[in-house]
Short mmCIF file of C-alpha atoms in Angstrom, two decimals:
data_model
loop_
_atom_site.label_atom_id
_atom_site.label_comp_id
_atom_site.label_asym_id
_atom_site.label_seq_id
_atom_site.Cartn_x
_atom_site.Cartn_y
_atom_site.Cartn_z
CA MET A 3 79.37 126.53 48.82
CA ARG A 4 78.98 128.80 46.04
CA ILE A 5 80.42 132.11 46.05
CA PHE A 6 77.75 135.62 46.59
CA ARG A 7 77.90 139.06 46.39
CA VAL A 8 74.48 141.18 47.90
CA GLU A 9 73.11 142.77 46.27
CA ALA A 10 69.31 143.92 48.12
CA THR A 11 67.92 143.59 51.42
CA LEU A 12 64.42 142.17 50.68
CA VAL A 13 61.15 143.24 52.11
CA ALA A 14 58.46 140.53 51.60
CA THR A 15 55.41 140.97 53.70
CA ALA A 16 53.56 138.16 53.21
CA ARG A 17 55.74 135.22 54.32
CA ILE A 18 55.39 131.87 56.64
CA GLY A 19 55.89 132.10 59.69
CA ASN A 20 58.63 130.85 60.45
CA LEU A 21 60.47 132.66 58.51
CA ASP A 22 61.42 135.00 60.79
CA HIS A 23 64.27 135.56 62.98
CA HIS A 24 66.77 136.18 59.86
CA ARG A 25 67.08 138.88 57.34
CA LEU A 26 66.32 137.87 53.44
CA LEU A 27 69.06 139.48 51.12
CA VAL A 28 69.21 139.04 47.28
CA VAL A 29 72.90 137.80 46.48
CA THR A 30 74.49 137.99 43.21
CA GLU A 31 76.38 133.97 41.99
CA ARG A 32 79.17 135.07 41.27
CA GLY A 33 80.32 133.16 37.34
CA SER A 34 76.66 132.65 36.24
CA GLY A 35 75.35 136.32 37.58
CA SER A 36 71.79 134.32 38.37
CA LYS A 37 69.79 135.99 41.49
CA GLN A 38 68.69 134.53 44.57
CA VAL A 39 67.63 134.64 47.48
CA ALA A 40 69.79 134.11 50.91
CA VAL A 41 69.22 133.32 55.02
CA ASP A 42 71.65 136.15 57.00
CA PRO A 43 72.05 134.83 60.26
CA VAL A 44 75.95 136.39 59.55
CA GLY A 45 75.56 140.27 59.09
CA CYS A 46 76.26 141.30 56.09
CA LYS A 47 76.69 144.32 54.07
CA ILE A 48 75.79 145.21 50.32
CA GLY A 49 78.84 144.57 48.90
CA ASP A 50 80.08 141.63 50.63
CA TRP A 51 80.81 139.06 48.46
CA VAL A 52 80.19 136.38 50.81
CA ILE A 53 79.96 131.65 50.91
CA ALA A 54 76.64 130.98 51.27
CA CYS A 55 75.27 126.64 51.60
CA GLY A 56 72.68 124.97 50.33
CA SER A 57 71.07 121.99 50.72
CA SER A 58 68.98 120.68 54.16
CA ALA A 59 72.42 121.88 55.73
CA ALA A 60 71.05 125.16 55.18
CA ARG A 61 68.43 124.59 57.83
CA ASP A 62 71.30 123.67 60.18
CA ALA A 63 73.62 127.03 59.06
CA ALA A 64 70.56 129.45 59.74
CA GLY A 65 70.37 127.73 63.95
CA SER A 66 67.58 125.39 63.18
CA LYS A 67 66.86 121.85 61.81
CA ASP A 68 63.04 123.89 60.90
CA TYR A 69 64.08 126.87 59.54
CA PRO A 70 62.66 126.50 55.61
CA SER A 71 66.14 127.81 54.62
CA ASP A 72 67.35 126.27 51.28
CA LEU A 73 70.66 128.70 51.09
CA THR A 74 72.01 130.38 53.72
CA ILE A 75 75.28 132.89 53.90
CA VAL A 76 77.63 131.01 56.53
CA GLY A 77 80.84 132.95 56.10
CA ILE A 78 81.98 136.38 54.47
CA ILE A 79 84.83 136.36 52.67
CA ASP A 80 87.98 138.22 52.88
CA TYR A 81 90.33 137.21 50.37
CA TRP A 82 91.82 134.04 49.06
CA ASP A 83 94.95 133.43 47.15
CA GLU A 84 94.22 131.33 43.97
CA ALA A 85 97.94 129.49 42.78
CA SER A 86 97.64 129.43 39.44
CA PRO A 87 95.98 132.12 38.14
CA GLY A 88 96.88 130.55 34.29
CA ASP A 89 94.78 127.66 34.94
CA ALA A 90 91.88 129.27 36.13
CA ARG A 91 91.76 131.65 33.62
CA ALA A 92 91.89 128.73 31.08
CA ALA A 93 88.57 126.89 33.13
CA GLY A 94 86.77 130.34 31.91
CA ALA A 95 86.75 131.90 35.46
CA SER A 96 86.37 135.71 35.14
CA GLY A 97 88.39 137.83 37.20
CA GLY A 98 91.86 136.16 39.96
CA GLU A 99 91.22 137.32 43.67
CA VAL A 100 88.24 138.78 45.32
CA ARG A 101 89.04 141.05 48.06
CA ARG A 102 87.42 143.34 50.04
CA MET B 8 65.67 130.60 47.94
CA ARG B 9 64.84 131.27 43.79
CA ILE B 10 62.90 133.75 42.64
CA PHE B 11 60.02 133.08 40.72
CA ARG B 12 56.85 134.52 38.68
CA VAL B 13 53.46 133.28 39.57
CA GLU B 14 51.70 131.37 36.16
CA ALA B 15 48.54 128.90 36.70
CA THR B 16 47.05 126.96 38.71
CA LEU B 17 47.81 124.03 37.79
CA VAL B 18 44.49 121.21 37.11
CA ALA B 19 46.13 117.44 38.84
CA THR B 20 43.44 115.39 39.19
CA ALA B 21 45.08 111.87 39.39
CA ARG B 22 48.08 112.22 42.39
CA ILE B 23 49.18 111.15 45.38
CA GLY B 24 47.40 111.07 47.76
CA ASN B 25 50.13 113.51 50.88
CA LEU B 26 49.76 116.06 47.84
CA ASP B 27 46.71 117.70 49.26
CA HIS B 28 45.65 120.68 51.47
CA HIS B 29 47.97 122.90 49.00
CA ARG B 30 46.91 124.47 45.98
CA LEU B 31 49.82 123.63 42.94
CA LEU B 32 50.78 126.86 40.88
CA VAL B 33 52.99 127.29 37.93
CA VAL B 34 55.49 129.84 38.21
CA THR B 35 58.41 130.80 35.66
CA GLU B 36 62.17 131.22 37.01
CA ARG B 37 63.34 134.92 36.93
CA GLY B 38 66.28 134.67 34.75
CA SER B 39 66.16 131.28 33.60
CA GLY B 40 62.81 131.28 32.42
CA SER B 41 62.49 127.87 33.18
CA LYS B 42 58.77 126.60 34.24
CA GLN B 43 58.70 124.62 37.59
CA VAL B 44 55.15 123.55 39.87
CA ALA B 45 55.41 124.72 43.37
CA VAL B 46 52.95 124.40 46.70
CA ASP B 47 51.53 127.41 47.43
CA PRO B 48 50.68 127.65 51.28
CA VAL B 49 51.06 131.35 51.39
CA GLY B 50 48.23 132.63 48.95
CA CYS B 51 49.17 134.31 45.87
CA LYS B 52 47.76 135.93 43.19
CA ILE B 53 48.75 134.85 39.54
CA GLY B 54 51.48 137.74 38.55
CA ASP B 55 53.07 137.76 41.99
CA TRP B 56 56.83 137.62 42.38
CA VAL B 57 57.19 134.98 45.28
CA ILE B 58 60.63 133.22 46.45
CA ALA B 59 60.24 129.64 46.42
CA CYS B 60 62.28 126.95 48.82
CA GLY B 61 63.87 123.92 47.46
CA SER B 62 65.66 121.18 48.81
CA SER B 63 64.11 119.32 51.60
CA ALA B 64 63.12 121.97 53.50
CA ALA B 65 60.76 122.49 51.08
CA ARG B 66 58.76 119.84 53.06
CA ASP B 67 58.92 121.97 56.18
CA ALA B 68 57.63 124.86 54.36
CA ALA B 69 55.01 123.12 53.37
CA GLY B 70 53.85 122.45 57.18
CA SER B 71 54.87 119.04 57.29
CA LYS B 72 57.85 116.62 57.34
CA ASP B 73 55.54 114.22 55.09
CA TYR B 74 54.18 117.08 52.65
CA PRO B 75 55.80 115.42 49.06
CA SER B 76 57.36 119.09 47.44
CA ASP B 77 61.08 120.31 46.78
CA LEU B 78 59.82 123.58 45.94
CA THR B 79 57.36 125.45 48.26
CA ILE B 80 56.70 129.00 48.44
CA VAL B 81 57.32 131.35 51.91
CA GLY B 82 56.55 134.54 50.97
CA ILE B 83 55.97 137.31 48.37
CA ILE B 84 58.05 140.16 46.96
CA ASP B 85 57.11 143.71 48.06
CA TYR B 86 60.78 145.06 46.50
CA TRP B 87 63.89 145.15 47.11
CA ASP B 88 66.47 148.09 46.79
CA GLU B 89 69.67 147.03 43.96
CA ALA B 90 72.60 148.85 45.94
CA SER B 91 74.80 148.40 42.49
CA PRO B 92 72.41 148.33 39.64
CA GLY B 93 75.36 148.63 36.90
CA ASP B 94 76.84 145.59 38.55
CA ALA B 95 73.75 143.78 38.28
CA ARG B 96 73.26 144.39 34.78
CA ALA B 97 76.64 143.94 33.57
CA ALA B 98 75.93 139.84 35.30
CA GLY B 99 73.38 139.36 32.94
CA ALA B 100 70.42 140.49 35.51
CA SER B 101 67.21 142.21 32.76
CA GLY B 102 65.57 144.40 35.65
CA GLY B 103 66.50 146.22 38.35
CA GLU B 104 63.43 146.18 40.65
CA VAL B 105 60.75 144.15 41.03
CA ARG B 106 57.60 145.72 42.76
CA ARG B 107 53.96 144.21 42.37
CA MET C 22 57.79 120.24 41.49
CA ARG C 23 58.89 119.77 37.73
CA ILE C 24 57.17 118.93 34.32
CA PHE C 25 58.39 116.21 32.87
CA ARG C 26 56.35 113.75 29.42
CA VAL C 27 56.28 110.07 29.45
CA GLU C 28 58.10 108.85 27.68
CA ALA C 29 59.12 104.94 27.48
CA THR C 30 59.32 102.11 30.54
CA LEU C 31 62.62 101.52 31.30
CA VAL C 32 63.93 98.15 31.64
CA ALA C 33 66.47 97.34 34.25
CA THR C 34 67.22 93.53 35.43
CA ALA C 35 70.52 94.40 37.61
CA ARG C 36 69.43 96.53 40.21
CA ILE C 37 69.28 96.87 44.05
CA GLY C 38 66.92 95.22 46.19
CA ASN C 39 64.78 97.93 47.36
CA LEU C 40 64.87 99.59 44.27
CA ASP C 41 61.24 97.08 43.52
CA HIS C 42 57.36 97.91 44.24
CA HIS C 43 57.02 100.65 41.06
CA ARG C 44 57.92 101.42 37.56
CA LEU C 45 60.22 102.65 36.28
CA LEU C 46 59.80 105.38 33.36
CA VAL C 47 62.16 107.61 30.97
CA VAL C 48 60.55 111.05 30.73
CA THR C 49 61.54 113.86 28.84
CA GLU C 50 61.82 117.32 30.98
CA ARG C 51 59.57 120.07 29.30
CA GLY C 52 61.79 122.75 28.00
CA SER C 53 65.58 120.95 28.53
CA GLY C 54 64.42 118.20 26.66
CA SER C 55 67.10 116.37 29.63
CA LYS C 56 65.63 112.55 29.84
CA GLN C 57 65.72 111.56 33.32
CA VAL C 58 64.70 107.84 34.85
CA ALA C 59 61.27 108.35 37.57
CA VAL C 60 59.09 106.38 39.94
CA ASP C 61 56.06 106.04 38.61
CA PRO C 62 53.45 105.75 41.95
CA VAL C 63 50.59 106.92 40.12
CA GLY C 64 49.88 104.77 36.80
CA CYS C 65 51.22 106.78 33.94
CA LYS C 66 50.66 106.64 30.29
CA ILE C 67 52.82 107.11 27.77
CA GLY C 68 52.17 110.15 26.28
CA ASP C 69 51.26 111.69 29.63
CA TRP C 70 52.87 115.18 30.97
CA VAL C 71 53.40 114.37 34.44
CA ILE C 72 54.69 116.73 37.41
CA ALA C 73 57.56 114.82 39.56
CA CYS C 74 59.08 115.70 42.45
CA GLY C 75 63.26 115.27 43.31
CA SER C 76 65.23 116.14 46.38
CA SER C 77 64.75 114.43 49.86
CA ALA C 78 60.84 114.00 49.23
CA ALA C 79 61.34 111.75 45.78
CA ARG C 80 61.62 108.83 48.68
CA ASP C 81 58.38 110.25 50.30
CA ALA C 82 56.47 110.21 47.70
CA ALA C 83 57.77 106.74 46.55
CA GLY C 84 55.56 105.73 50.08
CA SER C 85 58.78 105.23 52.06
CA LYS C 86 61.68 107.08 53.60
CA ASP C 87 63.49 103.89 53.05
CA TYR C 88 63.02 103.82 48.60
CA PRO C 89 65.78 104.91 47.32
CA SER C 90 64.70 107.52 44.63
CA ASP C 91 65.56 111.20 43.70
CA LEU C 92 62.47 111.73 40.96
CA THR C 93 59.35 110.38 41.10
CA ILE C 94 55.96 111.27 39.63
CA VAL C 95 53.18 112.95 42.24
CA GLY C 96 50.26 113.52 39.89
CA ILE C 97 49.28 113.57 36.45
CA ILE C 98 48.85 117.71 34.21
CA ASP C 99 45.02 117.61 33.59
CA TYR C 100 45.76 121.68 31.98
CA TRP C 101 46.38 124.85 32.82
CA ASP C 102 45.83 128.32 31.96
CA GLU C 103 48.37 130.76 31.59
CA ALA C 104 47.57 134.09 32.29
CA SER C 105 49.85 135.70 30.65
CA PRO C 106 51.14 133.96 27.76
CA GLY C 107 52.58 136.51 26.09
CA ASP C 108 55.71 137.14 29.27
CA ALA C 109 55.66 133.22 29.68
CA ARG C 110 56.35 133.75 25.58
CA ALA C 111 59.36 136.78 26.00
CA ALA C 112 60.59 133.90 28.99
CA GLY C 113 61.72 130.81 26.32
CA ALA C 114 58.38 128.87 26.96
CA SER C 115 57.90 126.83 24.28
CA GLY C 116 54.52 126.37 24.22
CA GLY C 117 51.45 128.26 26.51
CA GLU C 118 49.03 125.36 27.44
CA VAL C 119 49.36 121.87 28.28
CA ARG C 120 46.07 120.30 27.62
CA ARG C 121 46.03 115.95 27.44
CA MET D 21 80.41 112.77 43.47
CA ARG D 22 81.79 115.34 41.53
CA ILE D 23 85.40 116.63 39.96
CA PHE D 24 86.99 119.26 41.39
CA ARG D 25 90.61 121.12 41.23
CA VAL D 26 91.77 122.98 44.39
CA GLU D 27 93.13 126.56 43.89
CA ALA D 28 93.22 128.29 46.53
CA THR D 29 92.71 128.52 50.76
CA LEU D 30 89.86 131.05 51.68
CA VAL D 31 89.96 133.38 54.60
CA ALA D 32 86.40 134.03 56.03
CA THR D 33 86.94 136.03 59.46
CA ALA D 34 83.20 136.29 60.14
CA ARG D 35 82.27 133.51 59.72
CA ILE D 36 79.34 131.52 61.33
CA GLY D 37 80.37 129.31 64.81
CA ASN D 38 79.95 125.87 63.68
CA LEU D 39 82.29 126.58 60.69
CA ASP D 40 85.62 125.63 62.23
CA HIS D 41 87.49 122.20 62.35
CA HIS D 42 88.40 121.76 58.99
CA ARG D 43 89.85 124.24 56.28
CA LEU D 44 88.21 125.44 53.85
CA LEU D 45 89.80 124.83 50.20
CA VAL D 46 88.68 127.03 47.02
CA VAL D 47 87.76 124.60 44.24
CA THR D 48 87.19 124.19 40.32
CA GLU D 49 84.97 122.15 38.93
CA ARG D 50 86.36 119.72 36.03
CA GLY D 51 84.23 120.88 32.60
CA SER D 52 82.50 123.43 33.86
CA GLY D 53 84.98 125.93 35.42
CA SER D 54 82.82 126.98 38.23
CA LYS D 55 84.42 127.89 41.27
CA GLN D 56 83.21 127.00 44.82
CA VAL D 57 84.16 126.84 48.11
CA ALA D 58 84.65 122.77 49.68
CA VAL D 59 85.36 122.04 53.45
CA ASP D 60 88.45 119.95 53.28
CA PRO D 61 88.49 117.04 56.12
CA VAL D 62 91.42 115.00 54.07
CA GLY D 63 94.36 117.37 53.33
CA CYS D 64 94.62 118.42 50.18
CA LYS D 65 97.17 120.37 48.43
CA ILE D 66 96.98 123.38 45.90
CA GLY D 67 96.76 121.93 42.54
CA ASP D 68 95.00 118.09 43.49
CA TRP D 69 91.84 116.73 41.30
CA VAL D 70 89.81 115.68 44.16
CA ILE D 71 86.29 114.26 44.57
CA ALA D 72 83.75 116.67 46.75
CA CYS D 73 80.17 114.76 48.00
CA GLY D 74 77.05 117.37 48.44
CA SER D 75 74.27 116.82 49.12
CA SER D 76 72.55 115.55 52.93
CA ALA D 77 76.12 113.42 52.38
CA ALA D 78 78.39 116.71 52.66
CA ARG D 79 77.55 117.02 56.35
CA ASP D 80 78.27 113.08 57.13
CA ALA D 81 81.16 113.44 55.25
CA ALA D 82 82.49 116.45 57.12
CA GLY D 83 82.17 114.54 60.13
CA SER D 84 78.89 114.93 61.53
CA LYS D 85 75.02 115.31 60.57
CA ASP D 86 75.45 118.99 62.28
CA TYR D 87 78.20 120.77 60.27
CA PRO D 88 77.00 123.10 57.73
CA SER D 89 78.52 121.79 54.63
CA ASP D 90 76.73 120.91 51.13
CA LEU D 91 80.30 120.19 49.48
CA THR D 92 83.13 117.98 51.62
CA ILE D 93 86.01 116.79 49.18
CA VAL D 94 85.93 113.15 50.25
CA GLY D 95 89.11 112.08 48.22
CA ILE D 96 92.57 113.06 46.08
CA ILE D 97 92.40 111.44 42.77
CA ASP D 98 95.67 109.41 42.31
CA TYR D 99 94.05 108.31 38.19
CA TRP D 100 92.06 106.96 36.12
CA ASP D 101 91.77 104.86 32.94
CA GLU D 102 88.98 105.28 30.37
CA ALA D 103 88.12 102.72 28.68
CA SER D 104 86.79 104.72 25.59
CA PRO D 105 88.22 107.71 24.97
CA GLY D 106 87.35 108.24 21.62
CA ASP D 107 83.58 108.24 22.92
CA ALA D 108 84.62 110.46 25.85
CA ARG D 109 86.12 113.11 23.46
CA ALA D 110 82.37 112.78 21.57
CA ALA D 111 80.77 113.54 24.75
CA GLY D 112 82.34 116.67 24.84
CA ALA D 113 84.99 115.92 27.12
CA SER D 114 87.89 118.28 27.21
CA GLY D 115 90.40 115.70 28.79
CA GLY D 116 91.12 112.22 28.66
CA GLU D 117 92.93 110.96 32.26
CA VAL D 118 93.94 113.05 34.83
CA ARG D 119 96.82 112.16 36.71
CA ARG D 120 98.65 113.87 39.20
CA MET E 25 67.10 109.14 38.11
CA ARG E 26 69.98 109.98 35.27
CA ILE E 27 71.67 108.16 33.53
CA PHE E 28 74.91 107.46 32.56
CA ARG E 29 77.33 105.24 30.64
CA VAL E 30 80.30 103.90 32.93
CA GLU E 31 83.84 105.25 31.17
CA ALA E 32 86.39 103.54 34.32
CA THR E 33 87.78 102.93 37.52
CA LEU E 34 88.60 105.73 40.05
CA VAL E 35 92.19 105.09 42.12
CA ALA E 36 92.38 107.33 45.27
CA THR E 37 93.92 106.56 47.74
CA ALA E 38 93.72 108.97 50.21
CA ARG E 39 89.47 109.34 50.77
CA ILE E 40 87.52 109.89 54.31
CA GLY E 41 87.87 106.33 55.98
CA ASN E 42 84.32 105.75 55.15
CA LEU E 43 84.38 105.78 51.71
CA ASP E 44 85.18 102.10 51.19
CA HIS E 45 83.05 98.76 51.02
CA HIS E 46 81.98 99.86 47.46
CA ARG E 47 83.86 100.75 44.19
CA LEU E 48 84.11 104.41 42.58
CA LEU E 49 83.47 104.53 39.02
CA VAL E 50 83.96 107.38 36.76
CA VAL E 51 80.69 108.56 34.60
CA THR E 52 79.62 110.65 32.31
CA GLU E 53 76.18 111.88 31.88
CA ARG E 54 73.78 110.90 28.73
CA GLY E 55 72.97 114.33 26.85
CA SER E 56 75.35 116.49 28.72
CA GLY E 57 78.45 114.53 28.43
CA SER E 58 79.20 115.63 32.31
CA LYS E 59 81.98 113.45 34.35
CA GLN E 60 80.75 112.35 37.18
CA VAL E 61 81.91 110.18 40.34
CA ALA E 62 79.55 107.05 41.35
CA VAL E 63 79.59 104.70 44.24
CA ASP E 64 78.60 101.20 42.85
CA PRO E 65 76.94 98.85 44.69
CA VAL E 66 75.31 97.11 41.56
CA GLY E 67 78.82 95.70 39.78
CA CYS E 68 78.84 97.29 36.78
CA LYS E 69 81.18 96.49 33.95
CA ILE E 70 83.30 99.48 31.53
CA GLY E 71 80.55 100.59 29.04
CA ASP E 72 77.51 99.88 30.63
CA TRP E 73 74.28 102.08 30.56
CA VAL E 74 73.37 102.57 34.18
CA ILE E 75 70.87 104.99 35.95
CA ALA E 76 72.01 106.33 39.31
CA CYS E 77 70.40 108.07 42.55
CA GLY E 78 71.18 111.38 43.80
CA SER E 79 70.05 113.34 46.84
CA SER E 80 69.43 112.16 50.05
CA ALA E 81 68.67 108.60 48.47
CA ALA E 82 71.96 108.26 46.99
CA ARG E 83 72.55 107.11 50.97
CA ASP E 84 70.78 104.76 51.30
CA ALA E 85 71.42 103.22 47.93
CA ALA E 86 75.08 102.46 48.70
CA GLY E 87 73.41 100.58 51.53
CA SER E 88 73.74 102.75 54.74
CA LYS E 89 72.13 106.37 56.26
CA ASP E 90 76.07 107.28 57.11
CA TYR E 91 77.42 106.69 53.27
CA PRO E 92 79.00 109.55 52.22
CA SER E 93 77.56 109.72 47.99
CA ASP E 94 75.86 112.13 46.55
CA LEU E 95 75.58 110.21 42.97
CA THR E 96 74.89 105.98 43.71
CA ILE E 97 74.84 103.31 40.83
CA VAL E 98 71.05 101.46 41.68
CA GLY E 99 70.62 99.60 37.82
CA ILE E 100 72.43 98.52 34.97
CA ILE E 101 70.34 99.20 31.69
CA ASP E 102 68.81 96.86 29.75
CA TYR E 103 66.26 98.90 27.21
CA TRP E 104 63.84 101.15 26.56
CA ASP E 105 61.45 101.39 23.71
CA GLU E 106 60.46 105.45 23.16
CA ALA E 107 56.86 105.33 22.07
CA SER E 108 57.61 108.70 20.18
CA PRO E 109 60.73 109.16 18.75
CA GLY E 110 60.08 112.24 16.63
CA ASP E 111 58.94 114.20 19.44
CA ALA E 112 62.37 113.07 21.00
CA ARG E 113 64.35 114.44 19.02
CA ALA E 114 62.43 117.33 18.59
CA ALA E 115 63.82 118.19 22.37
CA GLY E 116 67.01 117.47 21.52
CA ALA E 117 68.32 114.19 22.29
CA SER E 118 70.44 112.82 20.65
CA GLY E 119 69.86 109.26 20.04
CA GLY E 120 66.60 107.46 19.82
CA GLU E 121 67.50 103.87 22.28
CA VAL E 122 69.97 102.73 24.68
CA ARG E 123 70.91 98.50 23.99
CA ARG E 124 73.27 97.03 25.73
#
């Protein structure tokens, strides 16, 4: 799973029929800063740090094998503690800890 | 899902038999600027900003589990409102809001 | 689908048994210039610009759900017309139009 | 499979129901330094070098076809011996050997 | 399929149960130089140039739909002849021909 920050709610009136049931959120990936769109079955707020699942598991995570998602939010991050911040910094990570 | 802009209609006379039923569009990914080809079951116009689904969900989104697509347009973006444009700009995003 | 140029025929004598039936081609991706190997059920010539399908759809495109391909050529590009060459050039695209 | 170092245990109270049974670990990819979150059915310690499996195989590796994972740890690396460190260094690898 | 060079045999004592039957090899991707771990059902030697299959086809290529692989070697490259080395060099490729 990759780590994203929730940025905005996406409005897309013209869409395929089976893309309902869930909100679509614009999310920014931690590190690369790239923007993507994720399905939200969890109920996130703008500014939340979340983990999202891609690949074929994104469909199961959205609640159905037929749901056309390739990126589904599966959890809201509370926090993590990095055991070795020195190593992480050497590897190019930009920050130490995510905490809501 | 990733965000693309529709650039052109692709003409490919020699193709495998089950790649019919839908138009193929050349699309440019937001941010990276890379060009890809997407199946269009929605009905887009040149210049539309769209969200497209990859992975195995691209086949379902094209209407059939046997459809040979790895990138299918699932919706046309109306707009989104970024809650924190300052953060987004720091992360390298090129613009603040997409609006048709 | 992504866009590639056909570079060469690959010779690989030692291979797994179900990798038969189709030619293997070395292809170069447009934009990144990265070289990959694609299965060719279409019948391409060296120098052709093609679209190739990845993900699980690459197996269907090769003719069977058991075919071990993650990149299958699905069509030969005739041409496309970019509606907004100015935008495309700004986004880092190297050329304007592909035409055989 | 790609190579990661285990950095931390992730705490995510709000999550989808079927993301239980296994711990979630923050891991850093060797080479790119990007941080991702992996499911751990093996039982890793902070600092372990591991191999993790993506794509649809991440679900099987987590023990069930319905498990919503796109990155699952499948083994802890003891060591490897590189036969040609000169070549590897030329290709941009940062180190020669991983040894716990 | 992508192109790799076999670097080393990986030793990973602690691993999930269904990751048996095949050797695990550390491989370096041509071009990017990134190191990954591939399942080897072919029988490669250190130094071989190989093609490896990702996505869900990696499981089939390893011999079973339940095998937890996302990268499986499917063939050993004998050689290929590039028709247009000038173009390839312009696109950033580092070499002209791979020959064992």
